[in-house]
mmCIF file of C-alpha atoms in Angstrom:
data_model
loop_
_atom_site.group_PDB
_atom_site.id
_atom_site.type_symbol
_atom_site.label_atom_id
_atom_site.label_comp_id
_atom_site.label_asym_id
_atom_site.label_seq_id
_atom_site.Cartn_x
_atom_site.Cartn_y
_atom_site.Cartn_z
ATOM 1 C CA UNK A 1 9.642 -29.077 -1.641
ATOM 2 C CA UNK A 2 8.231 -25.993 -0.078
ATOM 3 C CA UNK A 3 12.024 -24.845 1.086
ATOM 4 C CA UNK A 4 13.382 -25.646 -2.039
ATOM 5 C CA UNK A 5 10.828 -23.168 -3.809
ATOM 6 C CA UNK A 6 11.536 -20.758 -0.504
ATOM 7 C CA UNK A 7 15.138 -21.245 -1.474
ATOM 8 C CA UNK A 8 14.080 -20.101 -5.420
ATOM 9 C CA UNK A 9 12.096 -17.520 -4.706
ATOM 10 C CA UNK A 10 15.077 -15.716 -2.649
ATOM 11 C CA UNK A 11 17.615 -16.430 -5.172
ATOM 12 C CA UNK A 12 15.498 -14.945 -7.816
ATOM 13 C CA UNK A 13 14.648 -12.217 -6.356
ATOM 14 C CA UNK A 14 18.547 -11.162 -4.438
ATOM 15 C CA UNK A 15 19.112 -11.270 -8.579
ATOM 16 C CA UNK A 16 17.546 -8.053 -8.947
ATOM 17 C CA UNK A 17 19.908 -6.351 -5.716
ATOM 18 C CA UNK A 18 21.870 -4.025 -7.819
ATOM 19 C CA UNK A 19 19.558 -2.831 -9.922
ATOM 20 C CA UNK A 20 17.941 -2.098 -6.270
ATOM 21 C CA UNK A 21 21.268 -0.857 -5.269
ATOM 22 C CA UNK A 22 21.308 1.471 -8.693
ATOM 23 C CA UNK A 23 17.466 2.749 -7.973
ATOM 24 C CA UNK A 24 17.830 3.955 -4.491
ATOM 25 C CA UNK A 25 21.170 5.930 -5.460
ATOM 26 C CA UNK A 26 18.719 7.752 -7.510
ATOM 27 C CA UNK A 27 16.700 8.383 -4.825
ATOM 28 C CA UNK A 28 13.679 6.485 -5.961
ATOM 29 C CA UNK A 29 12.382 3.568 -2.740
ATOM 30 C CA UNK A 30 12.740 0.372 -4.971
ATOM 31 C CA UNK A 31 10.689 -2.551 -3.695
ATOM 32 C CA UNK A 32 11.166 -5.805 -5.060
ATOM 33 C CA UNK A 33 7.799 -8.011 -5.100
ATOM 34 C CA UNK A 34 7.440 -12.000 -6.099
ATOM 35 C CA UNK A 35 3.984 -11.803 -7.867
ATOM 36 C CA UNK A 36 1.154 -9.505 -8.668
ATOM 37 C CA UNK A 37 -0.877 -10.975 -5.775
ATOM 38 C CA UNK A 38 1.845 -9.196 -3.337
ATOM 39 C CA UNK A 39 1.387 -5.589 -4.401
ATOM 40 C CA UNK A 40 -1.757 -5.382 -2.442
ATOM 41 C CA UNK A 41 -0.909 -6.744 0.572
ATOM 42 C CA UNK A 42 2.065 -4.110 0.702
ATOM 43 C CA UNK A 43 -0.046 -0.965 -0.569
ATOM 44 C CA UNK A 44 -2.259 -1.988 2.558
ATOM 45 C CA UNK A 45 0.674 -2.039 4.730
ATOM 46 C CA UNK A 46 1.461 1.459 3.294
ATOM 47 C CA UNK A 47 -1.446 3.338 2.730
ATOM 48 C CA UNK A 48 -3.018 5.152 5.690
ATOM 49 C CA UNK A 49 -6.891 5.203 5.848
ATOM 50 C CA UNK A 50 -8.813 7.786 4.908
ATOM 51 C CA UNK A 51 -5.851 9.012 2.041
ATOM 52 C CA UNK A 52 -6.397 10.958 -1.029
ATOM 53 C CA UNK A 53 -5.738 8.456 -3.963
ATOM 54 C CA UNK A 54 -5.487 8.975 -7.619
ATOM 55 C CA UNK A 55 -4.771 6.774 -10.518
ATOM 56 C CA UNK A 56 -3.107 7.306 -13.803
ATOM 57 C CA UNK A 57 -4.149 4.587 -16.505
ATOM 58 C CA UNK A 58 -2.754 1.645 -16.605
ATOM 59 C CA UNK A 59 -3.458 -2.206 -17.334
ATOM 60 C CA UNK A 60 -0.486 -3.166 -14.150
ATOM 61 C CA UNK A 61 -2.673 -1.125 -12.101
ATOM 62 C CA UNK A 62 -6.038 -3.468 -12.890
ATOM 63 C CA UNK A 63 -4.042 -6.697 -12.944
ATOM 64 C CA UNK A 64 -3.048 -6.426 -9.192
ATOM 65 C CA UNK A 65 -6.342 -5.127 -8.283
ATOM 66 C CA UNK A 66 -5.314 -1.696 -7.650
ATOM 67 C CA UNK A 67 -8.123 0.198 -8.655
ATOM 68 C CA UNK A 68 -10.445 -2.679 -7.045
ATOM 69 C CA UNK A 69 -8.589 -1.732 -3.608
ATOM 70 C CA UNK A 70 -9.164 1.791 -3.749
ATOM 71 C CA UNK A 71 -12.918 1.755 -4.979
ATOM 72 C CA UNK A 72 -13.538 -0.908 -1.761
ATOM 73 C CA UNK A 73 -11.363 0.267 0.542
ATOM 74 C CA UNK A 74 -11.509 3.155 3.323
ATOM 75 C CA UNK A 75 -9.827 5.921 1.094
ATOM 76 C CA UNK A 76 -10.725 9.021 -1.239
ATOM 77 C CA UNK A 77 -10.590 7.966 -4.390
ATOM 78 C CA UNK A 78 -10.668 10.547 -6.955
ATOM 79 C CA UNK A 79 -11.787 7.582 -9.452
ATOM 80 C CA UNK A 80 -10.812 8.698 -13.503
ATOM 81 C CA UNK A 81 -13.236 5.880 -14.480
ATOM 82 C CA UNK A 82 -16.331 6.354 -12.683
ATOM 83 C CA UNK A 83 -19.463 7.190 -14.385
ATOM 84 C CA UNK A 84 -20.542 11.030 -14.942
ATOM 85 C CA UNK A 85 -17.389 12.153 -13.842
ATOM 86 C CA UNK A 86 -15.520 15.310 -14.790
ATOM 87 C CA UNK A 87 -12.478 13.809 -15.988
ATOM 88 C CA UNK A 88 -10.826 17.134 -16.145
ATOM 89 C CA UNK A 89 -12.105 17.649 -12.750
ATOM 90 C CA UNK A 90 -10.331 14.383 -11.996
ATOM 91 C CA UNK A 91 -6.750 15.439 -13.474
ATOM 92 C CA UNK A 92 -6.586 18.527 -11.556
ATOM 93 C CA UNK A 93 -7.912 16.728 -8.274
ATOM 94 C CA UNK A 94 -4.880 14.240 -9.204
ATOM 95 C CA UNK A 95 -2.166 16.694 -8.072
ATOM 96 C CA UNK A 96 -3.738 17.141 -4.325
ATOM 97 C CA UNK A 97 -3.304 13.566 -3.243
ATOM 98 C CA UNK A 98 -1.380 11.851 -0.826
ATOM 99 C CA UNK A 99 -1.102 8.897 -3.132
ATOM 100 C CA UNK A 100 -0.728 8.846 -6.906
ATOM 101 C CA UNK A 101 -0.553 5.267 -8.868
ATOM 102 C CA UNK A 102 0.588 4.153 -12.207
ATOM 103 C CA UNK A 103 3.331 2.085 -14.136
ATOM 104 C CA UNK A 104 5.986 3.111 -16.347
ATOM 105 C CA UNK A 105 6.769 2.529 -20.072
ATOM 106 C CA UNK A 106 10.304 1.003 -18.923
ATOM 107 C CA UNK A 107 12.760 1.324 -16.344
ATOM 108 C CA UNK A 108 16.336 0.964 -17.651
ATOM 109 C CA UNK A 109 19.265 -1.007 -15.633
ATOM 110 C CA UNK A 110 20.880 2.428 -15.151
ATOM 111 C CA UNK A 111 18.361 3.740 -12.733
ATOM 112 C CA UNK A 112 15.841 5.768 -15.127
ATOM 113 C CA UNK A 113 12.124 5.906 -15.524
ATOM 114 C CA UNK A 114 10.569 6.312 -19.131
ATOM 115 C CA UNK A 115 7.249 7.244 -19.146
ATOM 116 C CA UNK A 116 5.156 8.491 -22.607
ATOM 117 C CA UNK A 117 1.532 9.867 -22.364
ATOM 118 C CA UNK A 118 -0.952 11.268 -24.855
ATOM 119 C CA UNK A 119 -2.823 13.470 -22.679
ATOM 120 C CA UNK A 120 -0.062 14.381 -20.110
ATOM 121 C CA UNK A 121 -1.767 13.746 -16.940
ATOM 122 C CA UNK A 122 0.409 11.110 -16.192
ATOM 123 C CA UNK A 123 3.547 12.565 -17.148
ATOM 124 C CA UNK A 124 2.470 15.769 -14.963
ATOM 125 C CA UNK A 125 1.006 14.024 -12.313
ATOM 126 C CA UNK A 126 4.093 11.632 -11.679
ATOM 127 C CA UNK A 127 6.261 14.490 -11.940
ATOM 128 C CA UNK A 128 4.993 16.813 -9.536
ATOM 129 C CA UNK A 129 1.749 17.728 -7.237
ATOM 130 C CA UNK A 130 0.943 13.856 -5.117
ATOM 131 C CA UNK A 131 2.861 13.746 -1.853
ATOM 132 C CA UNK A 132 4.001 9.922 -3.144
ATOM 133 C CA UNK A 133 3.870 8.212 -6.001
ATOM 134 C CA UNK A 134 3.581 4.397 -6.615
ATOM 135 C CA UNK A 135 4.822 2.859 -9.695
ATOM 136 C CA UNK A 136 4.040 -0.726 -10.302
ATOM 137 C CA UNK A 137 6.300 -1.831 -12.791
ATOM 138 C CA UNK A 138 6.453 -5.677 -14.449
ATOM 139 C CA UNK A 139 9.716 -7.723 -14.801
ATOM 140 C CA UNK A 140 9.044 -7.454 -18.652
ATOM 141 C CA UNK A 141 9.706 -3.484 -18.881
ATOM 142 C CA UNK A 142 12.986 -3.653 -17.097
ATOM 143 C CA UNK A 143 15.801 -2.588 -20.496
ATOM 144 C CA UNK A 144 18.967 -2.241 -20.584
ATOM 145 C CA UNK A 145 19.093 2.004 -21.234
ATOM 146 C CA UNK A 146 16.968 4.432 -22.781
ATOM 147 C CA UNK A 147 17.511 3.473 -26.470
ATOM 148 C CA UNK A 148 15.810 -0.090 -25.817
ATOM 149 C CA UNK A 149 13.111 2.263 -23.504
ATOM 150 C CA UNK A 150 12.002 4.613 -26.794
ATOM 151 C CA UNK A 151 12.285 0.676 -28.759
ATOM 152 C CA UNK A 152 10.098 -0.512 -26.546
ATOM 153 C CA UNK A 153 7.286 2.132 -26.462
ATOM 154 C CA UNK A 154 7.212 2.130 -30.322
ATOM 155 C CA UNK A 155 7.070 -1.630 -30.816
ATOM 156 C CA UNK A 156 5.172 -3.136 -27.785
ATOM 157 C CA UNK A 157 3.695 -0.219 -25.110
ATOM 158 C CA UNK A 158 2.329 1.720 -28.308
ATOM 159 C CA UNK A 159 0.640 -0.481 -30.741
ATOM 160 C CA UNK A 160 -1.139 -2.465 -27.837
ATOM 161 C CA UNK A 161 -2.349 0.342 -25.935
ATOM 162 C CA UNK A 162 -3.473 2.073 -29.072
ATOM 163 C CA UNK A 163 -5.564 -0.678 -29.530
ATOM 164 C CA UNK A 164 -6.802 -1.325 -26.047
ATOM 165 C CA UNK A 165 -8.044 2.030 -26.479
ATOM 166 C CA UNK A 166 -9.813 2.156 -29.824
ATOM 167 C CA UNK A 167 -7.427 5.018 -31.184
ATOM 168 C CA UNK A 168 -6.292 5.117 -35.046
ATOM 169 C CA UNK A 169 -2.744 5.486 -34.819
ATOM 170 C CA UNK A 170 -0.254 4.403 -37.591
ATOM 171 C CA UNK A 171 1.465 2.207 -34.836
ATOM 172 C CA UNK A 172 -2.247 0.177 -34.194
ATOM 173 C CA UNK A 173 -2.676 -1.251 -37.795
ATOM 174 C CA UNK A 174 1.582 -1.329 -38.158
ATOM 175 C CA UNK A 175 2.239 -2.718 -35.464
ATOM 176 C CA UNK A 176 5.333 -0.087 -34.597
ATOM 177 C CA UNK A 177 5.678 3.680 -34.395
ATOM 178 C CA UNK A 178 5.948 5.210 -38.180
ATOM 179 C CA UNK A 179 9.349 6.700 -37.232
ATOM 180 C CA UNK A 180 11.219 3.655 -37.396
ATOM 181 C CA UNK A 181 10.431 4.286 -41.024
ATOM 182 C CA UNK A 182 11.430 8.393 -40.986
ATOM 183 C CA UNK A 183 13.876 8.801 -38.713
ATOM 184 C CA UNK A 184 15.743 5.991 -37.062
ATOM 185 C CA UNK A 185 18.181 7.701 -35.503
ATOM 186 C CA UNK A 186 16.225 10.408 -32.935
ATOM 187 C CA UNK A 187 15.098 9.244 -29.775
ATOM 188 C CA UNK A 188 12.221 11.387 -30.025
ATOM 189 C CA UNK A 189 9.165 10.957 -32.329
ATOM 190 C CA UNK A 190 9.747 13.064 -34.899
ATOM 191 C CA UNK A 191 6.615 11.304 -37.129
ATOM 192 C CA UNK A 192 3.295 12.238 -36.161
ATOM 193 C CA UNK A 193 0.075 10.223 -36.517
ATOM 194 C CA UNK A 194 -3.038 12.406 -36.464
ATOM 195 C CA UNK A 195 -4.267 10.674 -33.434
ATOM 196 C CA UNK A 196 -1.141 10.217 -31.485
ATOM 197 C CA UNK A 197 -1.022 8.712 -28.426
ATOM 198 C CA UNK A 198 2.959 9.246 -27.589
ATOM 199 C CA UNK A 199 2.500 13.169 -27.211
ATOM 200 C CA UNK A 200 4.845 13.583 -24.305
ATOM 201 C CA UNK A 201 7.536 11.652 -22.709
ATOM 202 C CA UNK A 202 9.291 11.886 -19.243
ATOM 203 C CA UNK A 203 12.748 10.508 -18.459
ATOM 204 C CA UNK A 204 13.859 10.284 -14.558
ATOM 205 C CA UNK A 205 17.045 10.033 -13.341
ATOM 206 C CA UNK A 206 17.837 10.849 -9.572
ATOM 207 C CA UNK A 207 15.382 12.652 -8.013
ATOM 208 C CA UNK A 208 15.912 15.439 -5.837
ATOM 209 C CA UNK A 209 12.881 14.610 -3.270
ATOM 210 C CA UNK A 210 14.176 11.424 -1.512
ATOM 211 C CA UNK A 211 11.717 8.384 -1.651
ATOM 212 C CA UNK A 212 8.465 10.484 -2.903
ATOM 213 C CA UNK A 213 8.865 7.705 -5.474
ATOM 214 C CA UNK A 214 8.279 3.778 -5.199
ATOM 215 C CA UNK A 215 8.843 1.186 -7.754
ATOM 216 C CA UNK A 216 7.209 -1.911 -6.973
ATOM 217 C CA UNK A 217 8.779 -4.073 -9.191
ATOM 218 C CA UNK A 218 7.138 -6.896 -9.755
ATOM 219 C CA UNK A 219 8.828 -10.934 -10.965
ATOM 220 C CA UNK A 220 5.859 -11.009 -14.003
ATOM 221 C CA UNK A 221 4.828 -9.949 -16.638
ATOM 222 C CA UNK A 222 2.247 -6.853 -16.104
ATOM 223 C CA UNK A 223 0.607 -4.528 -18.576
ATOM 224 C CA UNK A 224 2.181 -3.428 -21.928
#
């Protein structure tokens, strides 16, 4: 029994080899993990003690036990969520770190990263400034190209994280993004709720700074 699930376990994963294959042509690392439970025991592996950390937010990140690690463990942690913080202070810390974590919208089978933020940190953050960045990314964000990403974000990502986070956005009591409704056709959000959380989005393709970016893709669901 045990080599038969052994046996599964490799098959399922040497399933996601191309899109592997696709990823590091773009120059991002592209790490393929079984469950949630291994993300930690590779970040340890990966992480140097005493390293400048920084987190952008994200559900993934909680569900592995990210931001547990980094609170507990021997690194700076310029921690977003701690109590009578500067968060401001935080953001702008965020760009002098070794290590910057946090998960994508969607990745698309073509190799691209789609990321949308409301404050921009993220975006900015992911972008540019941290030596590396770590992006843990769930089997249920992988889509087929970008038109499936913006789908996604308006129907799933949106709604739920508008609601995790107490915001009044059309898409919270809809249930989608009020430009399915205005303008069908444009990839970009031309309908604006007054408290928006979908202010800026960030598409990557091949990046010109080998490996500064990993994808830990993970075999389960994780986040919205």
């Amino acid at each position: 029994m045990f080599y038969l699930i052994q046996y599964c376990i490799i098959k399922s994963m040497e399933k996601f080899d191309d899109l592997k294959r696709i990823f590091e042509n773009n120059n991002f690392n592209f790490v393929v993990l079984e469950s949630k439970k291994d993300v930690i025991a590779y970040l340890k592996d990966n992480i140097e003690k005493g390293a400048k950390c920084a987190v952008g937010g994200s559900v993934s990140l909680d569900e592995c036990g990210i931001l547990s690690l980094l609170r507990n463990g021997d690194y700076v942690f310029y921690d977003r969520y701690a109590e009578n913080v500067d968060v401001k202070e935080i953001y702008h810390k965020s760009f002098c770190t070794d290590y910057y974590f946090s998960s994508a919208n969607a990745i698309t089978r073509h190799g691209e990263v789609y990321l949308v933020d409301g404050t921009g940190n993220r975006v900015a953050a992911v972008t540019y400034g941290p030596e590396k960045v770590f992006l843990v990314v769930g089997k249920n964000k992988l889509v087929n190209n970008l038109a499936e990403a913006v789908i996604r974000v308006e129907k799933t990502a949106a709604p739920l994280n508008a609601k995790r986070l107490g915001i009044d956005t059309y898409c919270a009591s809809s249930g989608h993004c009020g430009k399915t409704e205005t303008d069908k056709d444009n990839l970009m959000c031309s309908f604006r709720c007054k408290e928006t959380i979908c202010s800026s989005t960030l598409i990557m393709s091949r990046q010109r700074q080998k490996n500064r970016i990993t994808i830990l893709f993970v075999l389960e669901n994780l986040g919205y």
